[in-house]
Amino acid sequence: MDLRLNVPRYASLPNIMKAKKKPIAEMTPQQLGVDVAPKVKVVKVEPPPQRTAGVKVPTSRPCAEAALEAKVI
């Protein structure tokens, strides 16, 4: 059984230096055969409705009673 499941593998300094020298190939979406056309059309954007003001309660009992009446609890 291998007990190194959650041990991260850190890159060594020589490998970091090698990676800096390696060229990165730039490709276009057409070269990769990827369609970049949008697939979702935005029909309408609107802000959410305004929130109503809450009620301050002096203790938790009225809040619990109201929750029981509303059958939330």
mmCIF file of N, CA and C in Angstrom:
data_model
loop_
_atom_site.group_PDB
_atom_site.id
_atom_site.type_symbol
_atom_site.label_atom_id
_atom_site.label_comp_id
_atom_site.label_asym_id
_atom_site.label_seq_id
_atom_site.Cartn_x
_atom_site.Cartn_y
_atom_site.Cartn_z
ATOM 1 N N MET A 1 0.849 -1.165 0.000
ATOM 2 C CA MET A 1 0.000 0.000 0.000
ATOM 3 C C MET A 1 0.901 1.236 0.000
ATOM 4 N N ASP A 2 0.572 2.199 -0.848
ATOM 5 C CA ASP A 2 1.345 3.433 -0.938
ATOM 6 C C ASP A 2 0.687 4.473 -0.039
ATOM 7 N N LEU A 3 1.402 4.989 0.938
ATOM 8 C CA LEU A 3 0.841 5.945 1.884
ATOM 9 C C LEU A 3 1.143 7.383 1.500
ATOM 10 N N ARG A 4 1.597 7.622 0.291
ATOM 11 C CA ARG A 4 1.917 8.982 -0.140
ATOM 12 C C ARG A 4 0.795 9.571 -0.987
ATOM 13 N N LEU A 5 -0.439 9.286 -0.667
ATOM 14 C CA LEU A 5 -1.558 9.743 -1.492
ATOM 15 C C LEU A 5 -1.721 11.250 -1.448
ATOM 16 N N ASN A 6 -1.579 11.865 -0.279
ATOM 17 C CA ASN A 6 -1.820 13.297 -0.139
ATOM 18 C C ASN A 6 -0.530 14.102 -0.051
ATOM 19 N N VAL A 7 0.582 13.537 -0.441
ATOM 20 C CA VAL A 7 1.855 14.241 -0.407
ATOM 21 C C VAL A 7 2.050 14.912 -1.762
ATOM 22 N N PRO A 8 2.180 16.255 -1.782
ATOM 23 C CA PRO A 8 2.346 16.928 -3.068
ATOM 24 C C PRO A 8 3.715 16.645 -3.673
ATOM 25 N N ARG A 9 3.776 16.655 -4.982
ATOM 26 C CA ARG A 9 5.044 16.474 -5.691
ATOM 27 C C ARG A 9 5.541 17.854 -6.105
ATOM 28 N N TYR A 10 6.665 18.265 -5.542
ATOM 29 C CA TYR A 10 7.226 19.571 -5.837
ATOM 30 C C TYR A 10 8.193 19.457 -7.017
ATOM 31 N N ALA A 11 8.193 20.483 -7.854
ATOM 32 C CA ALA A 11 9.108 20.500 -8.991
ATOM 33 C C ALA A 11 10.508 20.826 -8.496
ATOM 34 N N SER A 12 11.488 20.152 -9.076
ATOM 35 C CA SER A 12 12.879 20.405 -8.695
ATOM 36 C C SER A 12 13.389 21.632 -9.454
ATOM 37 N N LEU A 13 14.418 22.257 -8.946
ATOM 38 C CA LEU A 13 14.975 23.449 -9.569
ATOM 39 C C LEU A 13 15.475 23.184 -10.989
ATOM 40 N N PRO A 14 16.185 22.078 -11.247
ATOM 41 C CA PRO A 14 16.600 21.831 -12.639
ATOM 42 C C PRO A 14 15.409 21.707 -13.594
ATOM 43 N N ASN A 15 14.338 21.069 -13.157
ATOM 44 C CA ASN A 15 13.163 20.936 -14.029
ATOM 45 C C ASN A 15 12.476 22.276 -14.248
ATOM 46 N N ILE A 16 12.494 23.157 -13.256
ATOM 47 C CA ILE A 16 11.915 24.495 -13.429
ATOM 48 C C ILE A 16 12.719 25.264 -14.467
ATOM 49 N N MET A 17 14.033 25.169 -14.404
ATOM 50 C CA MET A 17 14.882 25.865 -15.368
ATOM 51 C C MET A 17 14.689 25.305 -16.780
ATOM 52 N N LYS A 18 14.512 23.997 -16.904
ATOM 53 C CA LYS A 18 14.260 23.393 -18.219
ATOM 54 C C LYS A 18 12.927 23.880 -18.786
ATOM 55 N N ALA A 19 11.931 24.009 -17.912
ATOM 56 C CA ALA A 19 10.607 24.438 -18.360
ATOM 57 C C ALA A 19 10.629 25.884 -18.833
ATOM 58 N N LYS A 20 11.486 26.723 -18.251
ATOM 59 C CA LYS A 20 11.589 28.118 -18.685
ATOM 60 C C LYS A 20 12.114 28.214 -20.113
ATOM 61 N N LYS A 21 12.997 27.306 -20.498
ATOM 62 C CA LYS A 21 13.619 27.345 -21.819
ATOM 63 C C LYS A 21 12.749 26.724 -22.906
ATOM 64 N N LYS A 22 11.794 25.893 -22.511
ATOM 65 C CA LYS A 22 10.985 25.181 -23.498
ATOM 66 C C LYS A 22 10.019 26.159 -24.178
ATOM 67 N N PRO A 23 9.985 26.182 -25.511
ATOM 68 C CA PRO A 23 9.071 27.103 -26.213
ATOM 69 C C PRO A 23 7.615 26.637 -26.085
ATOM 70 N N ILE A 24 6.737 27.621 -26.062
ATOM 71 C CA ILE A 24 5.304 27.326 -25.983
ATOM 72 C C ILE A 24 4.707 27.592 -27.366
ATOM 73 N N ALA A 25 4.123 26.578 -27.959
ATOM 74 C CA ALA A 25 3.532 26.708 -29.289
ATOM 75 C C ALA A 25 2.179 27.398 -29.178
ATOM 76 N N GLU A 26 2.009 28.462 -29.967
ATOM 77 C CA GLU A 26 0.722 29.155 -29.999
ATOM 78 C C GLU A 26 -0.083 28.620 -31.174
ATOM 79 N N MET A 27 -1.317 28.240 -30.885
ATOM 80 C CA MET A 27 -2.167 27.673 -31.925
ATOM 81 C C MET A 27 -3.482 28.437 -31.956
ATOM 82 N N THR A 28 -4.099 28.464 -33.114
ATOM 83 C CA THR A 28 -5.396 29.102 -33.255
ATOM 84 C C THR A 28 -6.491 28.064 -33.012
ATOM 85 N N PRO A 29 -7.696 28.506 -32.698
ATOM 86 C CA PRO A 29 -8.790 27.543 -32.523
ATOM 87 C C PRO A 29 -9.061 26.717 -33.781
ATOM 88 N N GLN A 30 -8.829 27.311 -34.952
ATOM 89 C CA GLN A 30 -9.052 26.570 -36.190
ATOM 90 C C GLN A 30 -8.047 25.423 -36.328
ATOM 91 N N GLN A 31 -6.804 25.641 -35.893
ATOM 92 C CA GLN A 31 -5.809 24.578 -35.958
ATOM 93 C C GLN A 31 -6.172 23.422 -35.033
ATOM 94 N N LEU A 32 -6.841 23.745 -33.942
ATOM 95 C CA LEU A 32 -7.250 22.702 -33.003
ATOM 96 C C LEU A 32 -8.587 22.083 -33.369
ATOM 97 N N GLY A 33 -9.289 22.681 -34.332
ATOM 98 C CA GLY A 33 -10.584 22.154 -34.737
ATOM 99 C C GLY A 33 -11.686 22.465 -33.735
ATOM 100 N N VAL A 34 -11.593 23.629 -33.096
ATOM 101 C CA VAL A 34 -12.557 24.022 -32.064
ATOM 102 C C VAL A 34 -13.431 25.140 -32.612
ATOM 103 N N ASP A 35 -14.726 25.031 -32.372
ATOM 104 C CA ASP A 35 -15.666 26.070 -32.772
ATOM 105 C C ASP A 35 -15.804 27.060 -31.619
ATOM 106 N N VAL A 36 -15.489 28.330 -31.853
ATOM 107 C CA VAL A 36 -15.545 29.333 -30.788
ATOM 108 C C VAL A 36 -16.795 30.207 -30.883
ATOM 109 N N ALA A 37 -17.730 29.842 -31.718
ATOM 110 C CA ALA A 37 -18.975 30.605 -31.830
ATOM 111 C C ALA A 37 -19.783 30.443 -30.540
ATOM 112 N N PRO A 38 -20.428 31.518 -30.081
ATOM 113 C CA PRO A 38 -21.215 31.400 -28.841
ATOM 114 C C PRO A 38 -22.387 30.441 -29.024
ATOM 115 N N LYS A 39 -22.593 29.593 -28.034
ATOM 116 C CA LYS A 39 -23.669 28.603 -28.103
ATOM 117 C C LYS A 39 -24.885 29.009 -27.283
ATOM 118 N N VAL A 40 -24.734 30.084 -26.498
ATOM 119 C CA VAL A 40 -25.825 30.555 -25.653
ATOM 120 C C VAL A 40 -26.148 31.984 -26.057
ATOM 121 N N LYS A 41 -27.418 32.276 -26.237
ATOM 122 C CA LYS A 41 -27.842 33.614 -26.602
ATOM 123 C C LYS A 41 -28.492 34.267 -25.386
ATOM 124 N N VAL A 42 -28.009 35.461 -25.025
ATOM 125 C CA VAL A 42 -28.572 36.194 -23.891
ATOM 126 C C VAL A 42 -29.826 36.895 -24.377
ATOM 127 N N VAL A 43 -30.953 36.539 -23.780
ATOM 128 C CA VAL A 43 -32.228 37.108 -24.194
ATOM 129 C C VAL A 43 -32.521 38.379 -23.413
ATOM 130 N N LYS A 44 -32.290 38.327 -22.102
ATOM 131 C CA LYS A 44 -32.661 39.467 -21.273
ATOM 132 C C LYS A 44 -31.854 39.419 -19.981
ATOM 133 N N VAL A 45 -31.428 40.587 -19.530
ATOM 134 C CA VAL A 45 -30.699 40.682 -18.269
ATOM 135 C C VAL A 45 -31.390 41.737 -17.430
ATOM 136 N N GLU A 46 -31.706 41.376 -16.209
ATOM 137 C CA GLU A 46 -32.347 42.344 -15.309
ATOM 138 C C GLU A 46 -31.871 42.080 -13.886
ATOM 139 N N PRO A 47 -31.844 43.125 -13.061
ATOM 140 C CA PRO A 47 -31.392 42.933 -11.679
ATOM 141 C C PRO A 47 -32.441 42.164 -10.873
ATOM 142 N N PRO A 48 -32.022 41.508 -9.799
ATOM 143 C CA PRO A 48 -32.982 40.789 -8.965
ATOM 144 C C PRO A 48 -33.915 41.775 -8.265
ATOM 145 N N PRO A 49 -35.086 41.315 -7.830
ATOM 146 C CA PRO A 49 -36.016 42.220 -7.153
ATOM 147 C C PRO A 49 -35.436 42.714 -5.830
ATOM 148 N N GLN A 50 -35.852 43.904 -5.427
ATOM 149 C CA GLN A 50 -35.384 44.483 -4.175
ATOM 150 C C GLN A 50 -35.862 43.628 -3.009
ATOM 151 N N ARG A 51 -35.000 43.505 -2.002
ATOM 152 C CA ARG A 51 -35.371 42.730 -0.823
ATOM 153 C C ARG A 51 -36.218 43.595 0.097
ATOM 154 N N THR A 52 -37.149 42.952 0.750
ATOM 155 C CA THR A 52 -37.983 43.674 1.708
ATOM 156 C C THR A 52 -37.256 43.747 3.041
ATOM 157 N N ALA A 53 -37.658 44.714 3.844
ATOM 158 C CA ALA A 53 -37.012 44.900 5.141
ATOM 159 C C ALA A 53 -37.362 43.750 6.073
ATOM 160 N N GLY A 54 -36.417 43.374 6.903
ATOM 161 C CA GLY A 54 -36.634 42.301 7.855
ATOM 162 C C GLY A 54 -37.254 42.830 9.142
ATOM 163 N N VAL A 55 -37.464 41.945 10.091
ATOM 164 C CA VAL A 55 -38.055 42.301 11.378
ATOM 165 C C VAL A 55 -37.044 41.978 12.462
ATOM 166 N N LYS A 56 -36.818 42.945 13.361
ATOM 167 C CA LYS A 56 -35.914 42.700 14.482
ATOM 168 C C LYS A 56 -36.714 42.085 15.617
ATOM 169 N N VAL A 57 -36.174 41.044 16.208
ATOM 170 C CA VAL A 57 -36.829 40.380 17.331
ATOM 171 C C VAL A 57 -35.929 40.481 18.552
ATOM 172 N N PRO A 58 -36.516 40.707 19.730
ATOM 173 C CA PRO A 58 -35.686 40.860 20.925
ATOM 174 C C PRO A 58 -35.049 39.536 21.382
ATOM 175 N N THR A 59 -35.747 38.423 21.197
ATOM 176 C CA THR A 59 -35.216 37.115 21.586
ATOM 177 C C THR A 59 -35.482 36.125 20.462
ATOM 178 N N SER A 60 -35.013 34.918 20.633
ATOM 179 C CA SER A 60 -35.192 33.922 19.591
ATOM 180 C C SER A 60 -36.561 33.245 19.648
ATOM 181 N N ARG A 61 -37.283 33.385 20.758
ATOM 182 C CA ARG A 61 -38.578 32.724 20.896
ATOM 183 C C ARG A 61 -39.591 33.184 19.840
ATOM 184 N N PRO A 62 -39.791 34.498 19.626
ATOM 185 C CA PRO A 62 -40.759 34.892 18.575
ATOM 186 C C PRO A 62 -40.345 34.396 17.191
ATOM 187 N N CYS A 63 -39.066 34.351 16.946
ATOM 188 C CA CYS A 63 -38.588 33.878 15.652
ATOM 189 C C CYS A 63 -38.892 32.386 15.489
ATOM 190 N N ALA A 64 -38.680 31.616 16.538
ATOM 191 C CA ALA A 64 -38.955 30.186 16.477
ATOM 192 C C ALA A 64 -40.448 29.929 16.340
ATOM 193 N N GLU A 65 -41.258 30.700 17.064
ATOM 194 C CA GLU A 65 -42.723 30.541 16.959
ATOM 195 C C GLU A 65 -43.199 30.866 15.548
ATOM 196 N N ALA A 66 -42.647 31.924 14.950
ATOM 197 C CA ALA A 66 -43.038 32.280 13.588
ATOM 198 C C ALA A 66 -42.612 31.201 12.601
ATOM 199 N N ALA A 67 -41.465 30.593 12.829
ATOM 200 C CA ALA A 67 -41.007 29.523 11.949
ATOM 201 C C ALA A 67 -41.890 28.289 12.081
ATOM 202 N N LEU A 68 -42.332 28.003 13.292
ATOM 203 C CA LEU A 68 -43.225 26.875 13.499
ATOM 204 C C LEU A 68 -44.573 27.123 12.832
ATOM 205 N N GLU A 69 -45.085 28.357 12.931
ATOM 206 C CA GLU A 69 -46.363 28.684 12.290
ATOM 207 C C GLU A 69 -46.258 28.581 10.766
ATOM 208 N N ALA A 70 -45.107 28.989 10.221
ATOM 209 C CA ALA A 70 -44.924 28.942 8.776
ATOM 210 C C ALA A 70 -44.543 27.527 8.311
ATOM 211 N N LYS A 71 -44.413 26.594 9.259
ATOM 212 C CA LYS A 71 -44.048 25.198 8.993
ATOM 213 C C LYS A 71 -42.710 25.103 8.268
ATOM 214 N N VAL A 72 -41.771 25.969 8.692
ATOM 215 C CA VAL A 72 -40.413 25.928 8.169
ATOM 216 C C VAL A 72 -39.595 24.942 8.965
ATOM 217 N N ILE A 73 -39.895 24.854 10.243
ATOM 218 C CA ILE A 73 -39.192 23.926 11.135
ATOM 219 C C ILE A 73 -40.064 22.694 11.359
#
